[in-house]
Coordinates of C-alpha atoms and ligand atoms in Angstrom, one line a residue:
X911 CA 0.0 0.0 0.0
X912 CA 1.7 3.5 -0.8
X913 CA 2.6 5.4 2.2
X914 CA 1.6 8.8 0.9
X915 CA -0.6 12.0 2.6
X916 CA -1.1 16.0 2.0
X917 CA 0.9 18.2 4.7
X918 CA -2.5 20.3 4.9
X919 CA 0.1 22.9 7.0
X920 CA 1.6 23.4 3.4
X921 CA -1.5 23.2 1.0
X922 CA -3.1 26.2 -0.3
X923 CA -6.7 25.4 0.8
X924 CA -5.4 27.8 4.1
X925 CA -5.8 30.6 2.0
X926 CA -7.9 33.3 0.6
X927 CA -8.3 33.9 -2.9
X928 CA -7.2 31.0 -4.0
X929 CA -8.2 27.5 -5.0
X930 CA -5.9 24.7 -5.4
X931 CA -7.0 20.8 -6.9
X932 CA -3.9 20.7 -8.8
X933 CA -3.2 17.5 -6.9
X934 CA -7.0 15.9 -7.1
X935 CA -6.9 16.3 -10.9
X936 CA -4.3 15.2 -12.2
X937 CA -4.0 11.4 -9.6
X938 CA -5.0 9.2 -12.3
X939 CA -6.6 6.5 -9.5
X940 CA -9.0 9.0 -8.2
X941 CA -7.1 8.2 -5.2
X942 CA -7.0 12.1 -3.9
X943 CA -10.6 13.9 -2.8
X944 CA -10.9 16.9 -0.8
X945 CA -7.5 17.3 0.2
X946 CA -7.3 13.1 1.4
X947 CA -5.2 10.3 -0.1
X948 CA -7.3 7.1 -0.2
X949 CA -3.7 4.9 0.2
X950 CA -5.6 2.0 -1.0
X951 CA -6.2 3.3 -4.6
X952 CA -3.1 5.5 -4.9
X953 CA -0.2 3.4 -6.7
X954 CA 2.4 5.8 -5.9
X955 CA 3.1 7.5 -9.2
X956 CA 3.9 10.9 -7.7
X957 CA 2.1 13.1 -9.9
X958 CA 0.6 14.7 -7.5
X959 CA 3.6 15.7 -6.5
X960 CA 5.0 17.1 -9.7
X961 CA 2.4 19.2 -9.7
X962 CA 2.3 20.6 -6.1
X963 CA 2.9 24.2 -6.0
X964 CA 3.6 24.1 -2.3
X965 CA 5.6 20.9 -1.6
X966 CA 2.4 19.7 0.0
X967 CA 2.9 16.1 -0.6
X968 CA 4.5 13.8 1.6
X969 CA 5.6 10.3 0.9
X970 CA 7.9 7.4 1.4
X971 CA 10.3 8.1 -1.6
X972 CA 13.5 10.4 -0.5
X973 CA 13.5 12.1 -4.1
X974 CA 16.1 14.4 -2.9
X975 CA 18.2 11.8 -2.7
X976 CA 17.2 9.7 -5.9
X977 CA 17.8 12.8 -7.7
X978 CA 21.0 13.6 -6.7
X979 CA 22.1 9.5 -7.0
X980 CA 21.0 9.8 -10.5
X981 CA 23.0 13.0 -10.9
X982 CA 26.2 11.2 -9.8
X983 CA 25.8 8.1 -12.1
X984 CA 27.8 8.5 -15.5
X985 CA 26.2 9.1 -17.8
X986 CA 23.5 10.4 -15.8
X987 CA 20.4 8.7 -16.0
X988 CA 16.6 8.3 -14.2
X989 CA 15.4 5.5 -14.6
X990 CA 12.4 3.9 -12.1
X991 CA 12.5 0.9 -9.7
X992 CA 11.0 -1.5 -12.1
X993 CA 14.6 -0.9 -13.7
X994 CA 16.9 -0.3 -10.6
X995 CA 16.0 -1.1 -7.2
X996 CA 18.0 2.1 -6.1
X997 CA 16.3 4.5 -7.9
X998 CA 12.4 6.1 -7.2
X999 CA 9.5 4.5 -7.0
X1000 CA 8.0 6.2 -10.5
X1001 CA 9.1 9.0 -12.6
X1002 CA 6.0 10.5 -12.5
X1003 CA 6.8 13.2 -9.9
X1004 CA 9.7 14.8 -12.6
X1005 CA 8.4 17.5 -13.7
X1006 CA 9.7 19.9 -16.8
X1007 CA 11.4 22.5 -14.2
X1008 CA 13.4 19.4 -12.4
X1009 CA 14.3 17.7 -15.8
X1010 CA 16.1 21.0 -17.3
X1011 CA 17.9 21.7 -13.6
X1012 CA 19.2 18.1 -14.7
X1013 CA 19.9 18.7 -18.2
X1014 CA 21.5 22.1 -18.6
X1015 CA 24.5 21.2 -16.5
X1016 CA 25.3 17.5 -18.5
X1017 CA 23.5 15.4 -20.7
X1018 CA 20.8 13.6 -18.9
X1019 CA 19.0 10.5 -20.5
X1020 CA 15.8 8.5 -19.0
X1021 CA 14.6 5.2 -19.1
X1022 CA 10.5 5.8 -19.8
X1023 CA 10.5 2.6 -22.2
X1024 CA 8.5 0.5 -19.4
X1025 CA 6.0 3.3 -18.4
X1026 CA 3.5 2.9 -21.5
X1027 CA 2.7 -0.9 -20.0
X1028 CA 3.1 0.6 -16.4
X1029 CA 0.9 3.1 -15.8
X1030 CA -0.2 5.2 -19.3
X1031 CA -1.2 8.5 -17.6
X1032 CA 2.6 8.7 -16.2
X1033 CA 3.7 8.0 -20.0
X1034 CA 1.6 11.1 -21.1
X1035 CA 3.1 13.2 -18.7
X1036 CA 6.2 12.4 -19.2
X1037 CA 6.3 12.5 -22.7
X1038 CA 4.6 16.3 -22.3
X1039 CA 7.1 17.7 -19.6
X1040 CA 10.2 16.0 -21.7
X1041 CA 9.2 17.7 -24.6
X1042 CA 8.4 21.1 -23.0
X1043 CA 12.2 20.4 -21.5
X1044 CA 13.8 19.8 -24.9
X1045 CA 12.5 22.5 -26.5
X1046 CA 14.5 25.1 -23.9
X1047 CA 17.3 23.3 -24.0
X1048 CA 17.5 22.9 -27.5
X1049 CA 16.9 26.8 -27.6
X1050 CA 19.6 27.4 -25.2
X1051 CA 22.0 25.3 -27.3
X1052 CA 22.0 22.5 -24.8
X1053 CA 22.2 18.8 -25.4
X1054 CA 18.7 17.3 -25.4
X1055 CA 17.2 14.6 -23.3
X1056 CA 17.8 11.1 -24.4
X1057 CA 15.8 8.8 -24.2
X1058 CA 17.4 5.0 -23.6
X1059 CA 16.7 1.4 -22.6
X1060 CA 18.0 0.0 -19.4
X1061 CA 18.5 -3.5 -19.1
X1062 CA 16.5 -4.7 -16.1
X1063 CA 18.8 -4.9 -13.4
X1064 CA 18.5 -7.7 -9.7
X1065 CA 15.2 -7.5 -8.5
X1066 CA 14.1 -5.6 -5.5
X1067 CA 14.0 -7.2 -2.1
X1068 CA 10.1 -8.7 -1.9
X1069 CA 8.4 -7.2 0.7
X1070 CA 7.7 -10.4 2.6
X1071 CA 11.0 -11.2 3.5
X1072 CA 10.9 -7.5 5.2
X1073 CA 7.7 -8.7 7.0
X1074 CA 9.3 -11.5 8.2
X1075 CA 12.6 -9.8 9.6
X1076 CA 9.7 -7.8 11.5
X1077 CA 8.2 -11.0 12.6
X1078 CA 11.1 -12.4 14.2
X1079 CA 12.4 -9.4 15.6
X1080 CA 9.4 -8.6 17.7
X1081 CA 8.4 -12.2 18.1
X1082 CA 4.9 -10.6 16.5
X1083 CA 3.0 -13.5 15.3
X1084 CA 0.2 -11.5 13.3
X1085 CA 1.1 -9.6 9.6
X1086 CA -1.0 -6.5 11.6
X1087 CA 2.0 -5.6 13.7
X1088 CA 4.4 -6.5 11.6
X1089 CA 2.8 -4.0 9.4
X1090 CA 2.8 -1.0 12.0
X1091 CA 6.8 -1.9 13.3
X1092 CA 7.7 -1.5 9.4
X1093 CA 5.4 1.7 9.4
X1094 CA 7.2 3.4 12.0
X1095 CA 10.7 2.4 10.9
X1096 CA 9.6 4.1 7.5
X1097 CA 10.6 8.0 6.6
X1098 CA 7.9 10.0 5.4
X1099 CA 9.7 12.6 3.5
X1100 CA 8.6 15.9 2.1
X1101 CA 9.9 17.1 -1.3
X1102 CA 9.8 20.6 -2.2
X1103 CA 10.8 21.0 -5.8
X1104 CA 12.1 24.7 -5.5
X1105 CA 14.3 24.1 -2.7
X1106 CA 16.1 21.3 -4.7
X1107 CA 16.0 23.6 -7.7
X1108 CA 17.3 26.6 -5.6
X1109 CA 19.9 24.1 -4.1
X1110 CA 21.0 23.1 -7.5
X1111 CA 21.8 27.2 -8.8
X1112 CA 19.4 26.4 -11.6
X1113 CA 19.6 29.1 -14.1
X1114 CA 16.3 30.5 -15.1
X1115 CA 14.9 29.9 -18.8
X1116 CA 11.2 29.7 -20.6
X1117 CA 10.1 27.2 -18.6
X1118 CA 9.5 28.6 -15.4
X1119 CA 6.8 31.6 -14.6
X1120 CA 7.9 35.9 -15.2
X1121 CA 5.9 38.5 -13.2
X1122 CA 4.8 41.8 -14.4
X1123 CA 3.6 45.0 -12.5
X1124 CA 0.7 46.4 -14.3
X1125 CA 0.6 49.8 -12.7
X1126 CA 2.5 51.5 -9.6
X1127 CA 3.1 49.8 -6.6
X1128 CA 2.2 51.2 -3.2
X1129 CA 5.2 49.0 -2.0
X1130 CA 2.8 47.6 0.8
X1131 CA 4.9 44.3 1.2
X1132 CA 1.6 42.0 1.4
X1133 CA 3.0 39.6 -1.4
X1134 CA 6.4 39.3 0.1
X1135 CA 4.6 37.8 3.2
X1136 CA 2.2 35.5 1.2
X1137 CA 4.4 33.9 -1.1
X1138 CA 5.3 30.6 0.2
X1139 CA 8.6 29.6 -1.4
X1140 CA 10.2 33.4 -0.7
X1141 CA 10.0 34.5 -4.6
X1142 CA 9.9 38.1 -3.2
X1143 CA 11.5 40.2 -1.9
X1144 CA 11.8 44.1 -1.2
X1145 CA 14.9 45.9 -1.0
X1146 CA 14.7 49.5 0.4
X1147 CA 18.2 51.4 -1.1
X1148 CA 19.1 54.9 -1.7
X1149 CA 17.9 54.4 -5.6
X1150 CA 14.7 53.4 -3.6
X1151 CA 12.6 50.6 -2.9
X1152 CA 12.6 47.6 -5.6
X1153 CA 10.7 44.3 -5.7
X1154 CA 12.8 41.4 -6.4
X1155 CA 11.4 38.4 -8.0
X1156 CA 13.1 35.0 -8.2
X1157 CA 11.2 32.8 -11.1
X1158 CA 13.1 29.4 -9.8
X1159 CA 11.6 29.9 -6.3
X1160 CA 8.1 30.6 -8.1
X1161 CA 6.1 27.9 -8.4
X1162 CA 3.0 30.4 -10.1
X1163 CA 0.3 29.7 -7.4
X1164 CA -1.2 32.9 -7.7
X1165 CA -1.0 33.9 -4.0
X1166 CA 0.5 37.0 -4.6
X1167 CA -1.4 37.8 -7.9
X1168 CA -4.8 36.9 -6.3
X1169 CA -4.5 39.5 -3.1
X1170 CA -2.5 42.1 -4.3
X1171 CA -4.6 45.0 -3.0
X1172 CA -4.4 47.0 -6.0
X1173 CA -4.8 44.0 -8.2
X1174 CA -1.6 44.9 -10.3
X1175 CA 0.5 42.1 -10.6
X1176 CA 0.3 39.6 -13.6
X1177 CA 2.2 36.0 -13.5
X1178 CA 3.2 35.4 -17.0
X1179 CA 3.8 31.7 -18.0
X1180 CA 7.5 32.0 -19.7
X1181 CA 9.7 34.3 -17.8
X1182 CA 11.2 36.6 -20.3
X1183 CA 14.0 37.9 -18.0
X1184 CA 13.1 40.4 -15.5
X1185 CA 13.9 39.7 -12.2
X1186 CA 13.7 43.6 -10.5
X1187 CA 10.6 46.3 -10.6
X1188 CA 11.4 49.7 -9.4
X1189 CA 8.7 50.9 -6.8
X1190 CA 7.2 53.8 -5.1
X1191 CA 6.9 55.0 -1.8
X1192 CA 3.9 53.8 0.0
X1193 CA 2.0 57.2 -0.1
X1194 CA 0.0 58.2 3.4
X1195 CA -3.8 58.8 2.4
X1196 CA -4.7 62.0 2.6
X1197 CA -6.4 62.8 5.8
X1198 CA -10.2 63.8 5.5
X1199 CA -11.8 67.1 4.2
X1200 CA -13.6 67.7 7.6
X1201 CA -10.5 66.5 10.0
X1202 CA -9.0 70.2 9.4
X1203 CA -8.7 72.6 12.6
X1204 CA -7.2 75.9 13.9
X1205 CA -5.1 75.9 16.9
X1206 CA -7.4 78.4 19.4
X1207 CA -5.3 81.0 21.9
X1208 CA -6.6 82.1 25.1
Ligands
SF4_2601 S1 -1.8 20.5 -5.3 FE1 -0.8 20.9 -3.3 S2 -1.5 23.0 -2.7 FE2 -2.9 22.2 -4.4 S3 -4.6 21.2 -3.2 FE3 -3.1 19.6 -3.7 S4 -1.8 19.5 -1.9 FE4 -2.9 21.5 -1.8
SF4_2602 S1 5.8 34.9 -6.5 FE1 3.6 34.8 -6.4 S2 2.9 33.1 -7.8 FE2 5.2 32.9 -7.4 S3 5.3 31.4 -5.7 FE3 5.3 33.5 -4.8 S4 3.1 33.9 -4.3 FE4 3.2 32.1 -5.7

Protein backbone atom coordinates (compact mmCIF):
# COMPACT_ATOMS: atom_id res chain seq x y z
CA UNK A 1 0.00 0.00 0.00
CA UNK A 2 1.66 3.47 -0.81
CA UNK A 3 2.56 5.43 2.24
CA UNK A 4 1.62 8.76 0.87
CA UNK A 5 -0.62 12.03 2.57
CA UNK A 6 -1.09 16.02 1.98
CA UNK A 7 0.95 18.19 4.67
CA UNK A 8 -2.50 20.26 4.85
CA UNK A 9 0.08 22.86 7.03
CA UNK A 10 1.60 23.40 3.38
CA UNK A 11 -1.46 23.20 1.00
CA UNK A 12 -3.06 26.22 -0.30
CA UNK A 13 -6.75 25.45 0.84
CA UNK A 14 -5.39 27.78 4.09
CA UNK A 15 -5.78 30.61 2.02
CA UNK A 16 -7.93 33.29 0.63
CA UNK A 17 -8.33 33.89 -2.93
CA UNK A 18 -7.17 30.97 -4.01
CA UNK A 19 -8.23 27.50 -4.96
CA UNK A 20 -5.94 24.69 -5.40
CA UNK A 21 -6.97 20.81 -6.88
CA UNK A 22 -3.89 20.69 -8.77
CA UNK A 23 -3.24 17.50 -6.94
CA UNK A 24 -7.04 15.93 -7.11
CA UNK A 25 -6.88 16.34 -10.95
CA UNK A 26 -4.32 15.19 -12.21
CA UNK A 27 -3.98 11.38 -9.62
CA UNK A 28 -4.96 9.23 -12.34
CA UNK A 29 -6.57 6.52 -9.53
CA UNK A 30 -9.04 8.99 -8.18
CA UNK A 31 -7.07 8.16 -5.18
CA UNK A 32 -7.04 12.11 -3.93
CA UNK A 33 -10.58 13.90 -2.80
CA UNK A 34 -10.92 16.88 -0.84
CA UNK A 35 -7.47 17.29 0.20
CA UNK A 36 -7.27 13.15 1.43
CA UNK A 37 -5.19 10.30 -0.12
CA UNK A 38 -7.31 7.11 -0.18
CA UNK A 39 -3.66 4.85 0.19
CA UNK A 40 -5.57 1.96 -1.03
CA UNK A 41 -6.23 3.30 -4.57
CA UNK A 42 -3.05 5.50 -4.87
CA UNK A 43 -0.19 3.41 -6.67
CA UNK A 44 2.37 5.75 -5.88
CA UNK A 45 3.07 7.53 -9.21
CA UNK A 46 3.91 10.88 -7.71
CA UNK A 47 2.07 13.10 -9.90
CA UNK A 48 0.55 14.70 -7.50
CA UNK A 49 3.64 15.69 -6.53
CA UNK A 50 5.00 17.10 -9.71
CA UNK A 51 2.39 19.15 -9.74
CA UNK A 52 2.27 20.65 -6.15
CA UNK A 53 2.87 24.25 -5.98
CA UNK A 54 3.65 24.07 -2.34
CA UNK A 55 5.60 20.90 -1.56
CA UNK A 56 2.36 19.70 0.04
CA UNK A 57 2.89 16.11 -0.64
CA UNK A 58 4.48 13.85 1.55
CA UNK A 59 5.59 10.26 0.85
CA UNK A 60 7.86 7.35 1.38
CA UNK A 61 10.33 8.13 -1.65
CA UNK A 62 13.46 10.44 -0.53
CA UNK A 63 13.50 12.12 -4.09
CA UNK A 64 16.08 14.41 -2.86
CA UNK A 65 18.15 11.83 -2.72
CA UNK A 66 17.22 9.71 -5.87
CA UNK A 67 17.78 12.77 -7.70
CA UNK A 68 21.01 13.58 -6.66
CA UNK A 69 22.13 9.55 -6.98
CA UNK A 70 20.96 9.79 -10.49
CA UNK A 71 22.99 13.03 -10.95
CA UNK A 72 26.18 11.16 -9.85
CA UNK A 73 25.77 8.15 -12.14
CA UNK A 74 27.78 8.51 -15.54
CA UNK A 75 26.21 9.06 -17.80
CA UNK A 76 23.53 10.44 -15.76
CA UNK A 77 20.43 8.74 -15.98
CA UNK A 78 16.60 8.32 -14.16
CA UNK A 79 15.41 5.54 -14.63
CA UNK A 80 12.44 3.86 -12.05
CA UNK A 81 12.53 0.89 -9.65
CA UNK A 82 10.96 -1.47 -12.11
CA UNK A 83 14.61 -0.88 -13.69
CA UNK A 84 16.95 -0.34 -10.61
CA UNK A 85 16.02 -1.14 -7.23
CA UNK A 86 17.96 2.14 -6.15
CA UNK A 87 16.27 4.47 -7.87
CA UNK A 88 12.40 6.11 -7.18
CA UNK A 89 9.53 4.48 -6.96
CA UNK A 90 8.03 6.16 -10.49
CA UNK A 91 9.14 9.00 -12.60
CA UNK A 92 6.00 10.48 -12.54
CA UNK A 93 6.84 13.17 -9.88
CA UNK A 94 9.73 14.84 -12.62
CA UNK A 95 8.42 17.52 -13.70
CA UNK A 96 9.73 19.88 -16.75
CA UNK A 97 11.42 22.46 -14.21
CA UNK A 98 13.40 19.36 -12.37
CA UNK A 99 14.30 17.70 -15.84
CA UNK A 100 16.10 20.95 -17.34
CA UNK A 101 17.86 21.68 -13.60
CA UNK A 102 19.24 18.09 -14.67
CA UNK A 103 19.92 18.72 -18.16
CA UNK A 104 21.48 22.15 -18.62
CA UNK A 105 24.54 21.16 -16.54
CA UNK A 106 25.32 17.49 -18.45
CA UNK A 107 23.52 15.39 -20.74
CA UNK A 108 20.82 13.64 -18.92
CA UNK A 109 18.96 10.46 -20.47
CA UNK A 110 15.80 8.53 -19.05
CA UNK A 111 14.58 5.24 -19.09
CA UNK A 112 10.50 5.81 -19.78
CA UNK A 113 10.49 2.57 -22.18
CA UNK A 114 8.46 0.53 -19.37
CA UNK A 115 5.95 3.27 -18.37
CA UNK A 116 3.52 2.88 -21.53
CA UNK A 117 2.70 -0.85 -19.95
CA UNK A 118 3.12 0.63 -16.38
CA UNK A 119 0.89 3.11 -15.77
CA UNK A 120 -0.24 5.25 -19.33
CA UNK A 121 -1.21 8.46 -17.59
CA UNK A 122 2.62 8.73 -16.22
CA UNK A 123 3.67 7.97 -19.98
CA UNK A 124 1.57 11.14 -21.14
CA UNK A 125 3.06 13.23 -18.74
CA UNK A 126 6.23 12.36 -19.19
CA UNK A 127 6.26 12.52 -22.70
CA UNK A 128 4.64 16.26 -22.29
CA UNK A 129 7.07 17.66 -19.63
CA UNK A 130 10.16 16.00 -21.74
CA UNK A 131 9.19 17.68 -24.58
CA UNK A 132 8.45 21.15 -23.05
CA UNK A 133 12.19 20.42 -21.49
CA UNK A 134 13.84 19.77 -24.89
CA UNK A 135 12.46 22.54 -26.51
CA UNK A 136 14.49 25.10 -23.87
CA UNK A 137 17.32 23.34 -23.95
CA UNK A 138 17.45 22.86 -27.47
CA UNK A 139 16.94 26.78 -27.57
CA UNK A 140 19.62 27.45 -25.17
CA UNK A 141 21.96 25.33 -27.32
CA UNK A 142 22.04 22.47 -24.85
CA UNK A 143 22.17 18.81 -25.35
CA UNK A 144 18.73 17.26 -25.37
CA UNK A 145 17.22 14.63 -23.26
CA UNK A 146 17.81 11.08 -24.40
CA UNK A 147 15.79 8.76 -24.22
CA UNK A 148 17.40 5.04 -23.56
CA UNK A 149 16.71 1.43 -22.56
CA UNK A 150 17.97 0.04 -19.41
CA UNK A 151 18.48 -3.55 -19.15
CA UNK A 152 16.49 -4.74 -16.07
CA UNK A 153 18.79 -4.91 -13.42
CA UNK A 154 18.50 -7.68 -9.66
CA UNK A 155 15.20 -7.48 -8.46
CA UNK A 156 14.12 -5.55 -5.48
CA UNK A 157 14.02 -7.21 -2.12
CA UNK A 158 10.08 -8.69 -1.92
CA UNK A 159 8.35 -7.20 0.73
CA UNK A 160 7.69 -10.39 2.59
CA UNK A 161 11.01 -11.18 3.53
CA UNK A 162 10.89 -7.51 5.18
CA UNK A 163 7.67 -8.72 7.00
CA UNK A 164 9.28 -11.55 8.22
CA UNK A 165 12.63 -9.84 9.61
CA UNK A 166 9.75 -7.79 11.47
CA UNK A 167 8.23 -10.99 12.62
CA UNK A 168 11.05 -12.38 14.17
CA UNK A 169 12.39 -9.36 15.56
CA UNK A 170 9.41 -8.64 17.70
CA UNK A 171 8.37 -12.23 18.06
CA UNK A 172 4.93 -10.64 16.53
CA UNK A 173 3.04 -13.53 15.34
CA UNK A 174 0.18 -11.51 13.29
CA UNK A 175 1.09 -9.60 9.61
CA UNK A 176 -0.96 -6.51 11.60
CA UNK A 177 2.04 -5.65 13.74
CA UNK A 178 4.39 -6.50 11.56
CA UNK A 179 2.82 -3.99 9.43
CA UNK A 180 2.84 -1.04 12.05
CA UNK A 181 6.79 -1.85 13.28
CA UNK A 182 7.71 -1.45 9.40
CA UNK A 183 5.40 1.73 9.39
CA UNK A 184 7.17 3.43 12.03
CA UNK A 185 10.75 2.42 10.86
CA UNK A 186 9.57 4.13 7.47
CA UNK A 187 10.58 7.98 6.63
CA UNK A 188 7.87 10.00 5.39
CA UNK A 189 9.66 12.62 3.45
CA UNK A 190 8.61 15.92 2.05
CA UNK A 191 9.88 17.11 -1.32
CA UNK A 192 9.84 20.63 -2.16
CA UNK A 193 10.85 20.98 -5.82
CA UNK A 194 12.10 24.65 -5.50
CA UNK A 195 14.26 24.12 -2.71
CA UNK A 196 16.14 21.32 -4.73
CA UNK A 197 16.04 23.57 -7.71
CA UNK A 198 17.29 26.56 -5.56
CA UNK A 199 19.90 24.06 -4.12
CA UNK A 200 20.95 23.07 -7.52
CA UNK A 201 21.76 27.19 -8.76
CA UNK A 202 19.38 26.36 -11.61
CA UNK A 203 19.64 29.14 -14.09
CA UNK A 204 16.26 30.52 -15.09
CA UNK A 205 14.93 29.93 -18.82
CA UNK A 206 11.20 29.74 -20.55
CA UNK A 207 10.09 27.22 -18.58
CA UNK A 208 9.53 28.65 -15.44
CA UNK A 209 6.84 31.64 -14.64
CA UNK A 210 7.85 35.87 -15.25
CA UNK A 211 5.90 38.48 -13.17
CA UNK A 212 4.85 41.84 -14.35
CA UNK A 213 3.63 45.03 -12.51
CA UNK A 214 0.71 46.40 -14.25
CA UNK A 215 0.61 49.82 -12.71
CA UNK A 216 2.49 51.54 -9.65
CA UNK A 217 3.08 49.78 -6.58
CA UNK A 218 2.22 51.17 -3.19
CA UNK A 219 5.15 48.95 -2.03
CA UNK A 220 2.78 47.62 0.81
CA UNK A 221 4.85 44.31 1.15
CA UNK A 222 1.62 42.00 1.44
CA UNK A 223 2.99 39.59 -1.38
CA UNK A 224 6.39 39.30 0.14
CA UNK A 225 4.56 37.77 3.18
CA UNK A 226 2.24 35.46 1.18
CA UNK A 227 4.36 33.91 -1.08
CA UNK A 228 5.28 30.64 0.16
CA UNK A 229 8.65 29.60 -1.41
CA UNK A 230 10.17 33.39 -0.73
CA UNK A 231 10.04 34.52 -4.61
CA UNK A 232 9.85 38.14 -3.25
CA UNK A 233 11.49 40.15 -1.90
CA UNK A 234 11.81 44.13 -1.21
CA UNK A 235 14.93 45.86 -1.03
CA UNK A 236 14.73 49.52 0.43
CA UNK A 237 18.23 51.40 -1.05
CA UNK A 238 19.12 54.91 -1.65
CA UNK A 239 17.93 54.36 -5.61
CA UNK A 240 14.72 53.38 -3.60
CA UNK A 241 12.60 50.64 -2.90
CA UNK A 242 12.61 47.58 -5.64
CA UNK A 243 10.66 44.28 -5.69
CA UNK A 244 12.82 41.41 -6.41
CA UNK A 245 11.37 38.39 -8.03
CA UNK A 246 13.06 34.97 -8.16
CA UNK A 247 11.20 32.79 -11.14
CA UNK A 248 13.11 29.38 -9.76
CA UNK A 249 11.58 29.94 -6.35
CA UNK A 250 8.07 30.63 -8.09
CA UNK A 251 6.06 27.92 -8.43
CA UNK A 252 2.99 30.37 -10.15
CA UNK A 253 0.31 29.65 -7.39
CA UNK A 254 -1.23 32.92 -7.67
CA UNK A 255 -1.03 33.86 -3.97
CA UNK A 256 0.47 36.96 -4.62
CA UNK A 257 -1.36 37.83 -7.94
CA UNK A 258 -4.84 36.87 -6.29
CA UNK A 259 -4.49 39.46 -3.15
CA UNK A 260 -2.45 42.11 -4.27
CA UNK A 261 -4.61 45.04 -3.04
CA UNK A 262 -4.40 46.97 -6.04
CA UNK A 263 -4.80 44.03 -8.21
CA UNK A 264 -1.63 44.92 -10.26
CA UNK A 265 0.54 42.06 -10.60
CA UNK A 266 0.31 39.62 -13.59
CA UNK A 267 2.16 36.03 -13.53
CA UNK A 268 3.21 35.37 -17.03
CA UNK A 269 3.79 31.69 -17.97
CA UNK A 270 7.52 32.03 -19.68
CA UNK A 271 9.69 34.28 -17.79
CA UNK A 272 11.16 36.62 -20.30
CA UNK A 273 14.01 37.88 -17.97
CA UNK A 274 13.10 40.41 -15.46
CA UNK A 275 13.89 39.71 -12.19
CA UNK A 276 13.66 43.55 -10.54
CA UNK A 277 10.57 46.28 -10.60
CA UNK A 278 11.39 49.73 -9.38
CA UNK A 279 8.66 50.94 -6.81
CA UNK A 280 7.22 53.84 -5.15
CA UNK A 281 6.90 54.96 -1.84
CA UNK A 282 3.88 53.85 0.05
CA UNK A 283 1.97 57.22 -0.08
CA UNK A 284 0.00 58.18 3.42
CA UNK A 285 -3.75 58.76 2.42
CA UNK A 286 -4.66 62.03 2.62
CA UNK A 287 -6.40 62.76 5.83
CA UNK A 288 -10.20 63.84 5.47
CA UNK A 289 -11.83 67.08 4.24
CA UNK A 290 -13.65 67.74 7.61
CA UNK A 291 -10.53 66.54 9.96
CA UNK A 292 -9.04 70.20 9.36
CA UNK A 293 -8.70 72.65 12.60
CA UNK A 294 -7.23 75.93 13.87
CA UNK A 295 -5.13 75.89 16.88
CA UNK A 296 -7.39 78.44 19.38
CA UNK A 297 -5.30 80.96 21.86
CA UNK A 298 -6.58 82.08 25.14
S1 LIG B 1 -1.76 20.53 -5.31
FE1 LIG B 1 -0.76 20.95 -3.32
S2 LIG B 1 -1.49 22.99 -2.74
FE2 LIG B 1 -2.87 22.24 -4.36
S3 LIG B 1 -4.60 21.23 -3.24
FE3 LIG B 1 -3.08 19.63 -3.72
S4 LIG B 1 -1.79 19.54 -1.89
FE4 LIG B 1 -2.89 21.48 -1.80
S1 LIG C 1 5.81 34.86 -6.53
FE1 LIG C 1 3.55 34.76 -6.37
S2 LIG C 1 2.94 33.11 -7.76
FE2 LIG C 1 5.16 32.87 -7.40
S3 LIG C 1 5.30 31.42 -5.67
FE3 LIG C 1 5.32 33.49 -4.79
S4 LIG C 1 3.14 33.93 -4.31
FE4 LIG C 1 3.18 32.14 -5.72
Amino acid sequence: MARRDIDLNRCLFHYTNITCNRCQEICPQGAIHNREIDRKKCDNCGLCTAVCPTGAITSDTDYDSCLTAAQKLAPQVLMCRKVSPQSMACLGALNRRLLWALAEKQPLAMDTSRCAQCNPAVQNWLAQEITACNQALQKAGKETIKLVHVKDSAPAPQAVARRSFFRSLFHAASDTAAEIAQAQTERQYAFDGTIWLDKQDTSPCQLFPGLEITDSCTACGLCTMLCPEKALVISDSEAGKKLHFNPIKCTACGLCVNNCPQSILKLLPSFAGQTEFSLQEDTPPAPPADSSFTLQRG
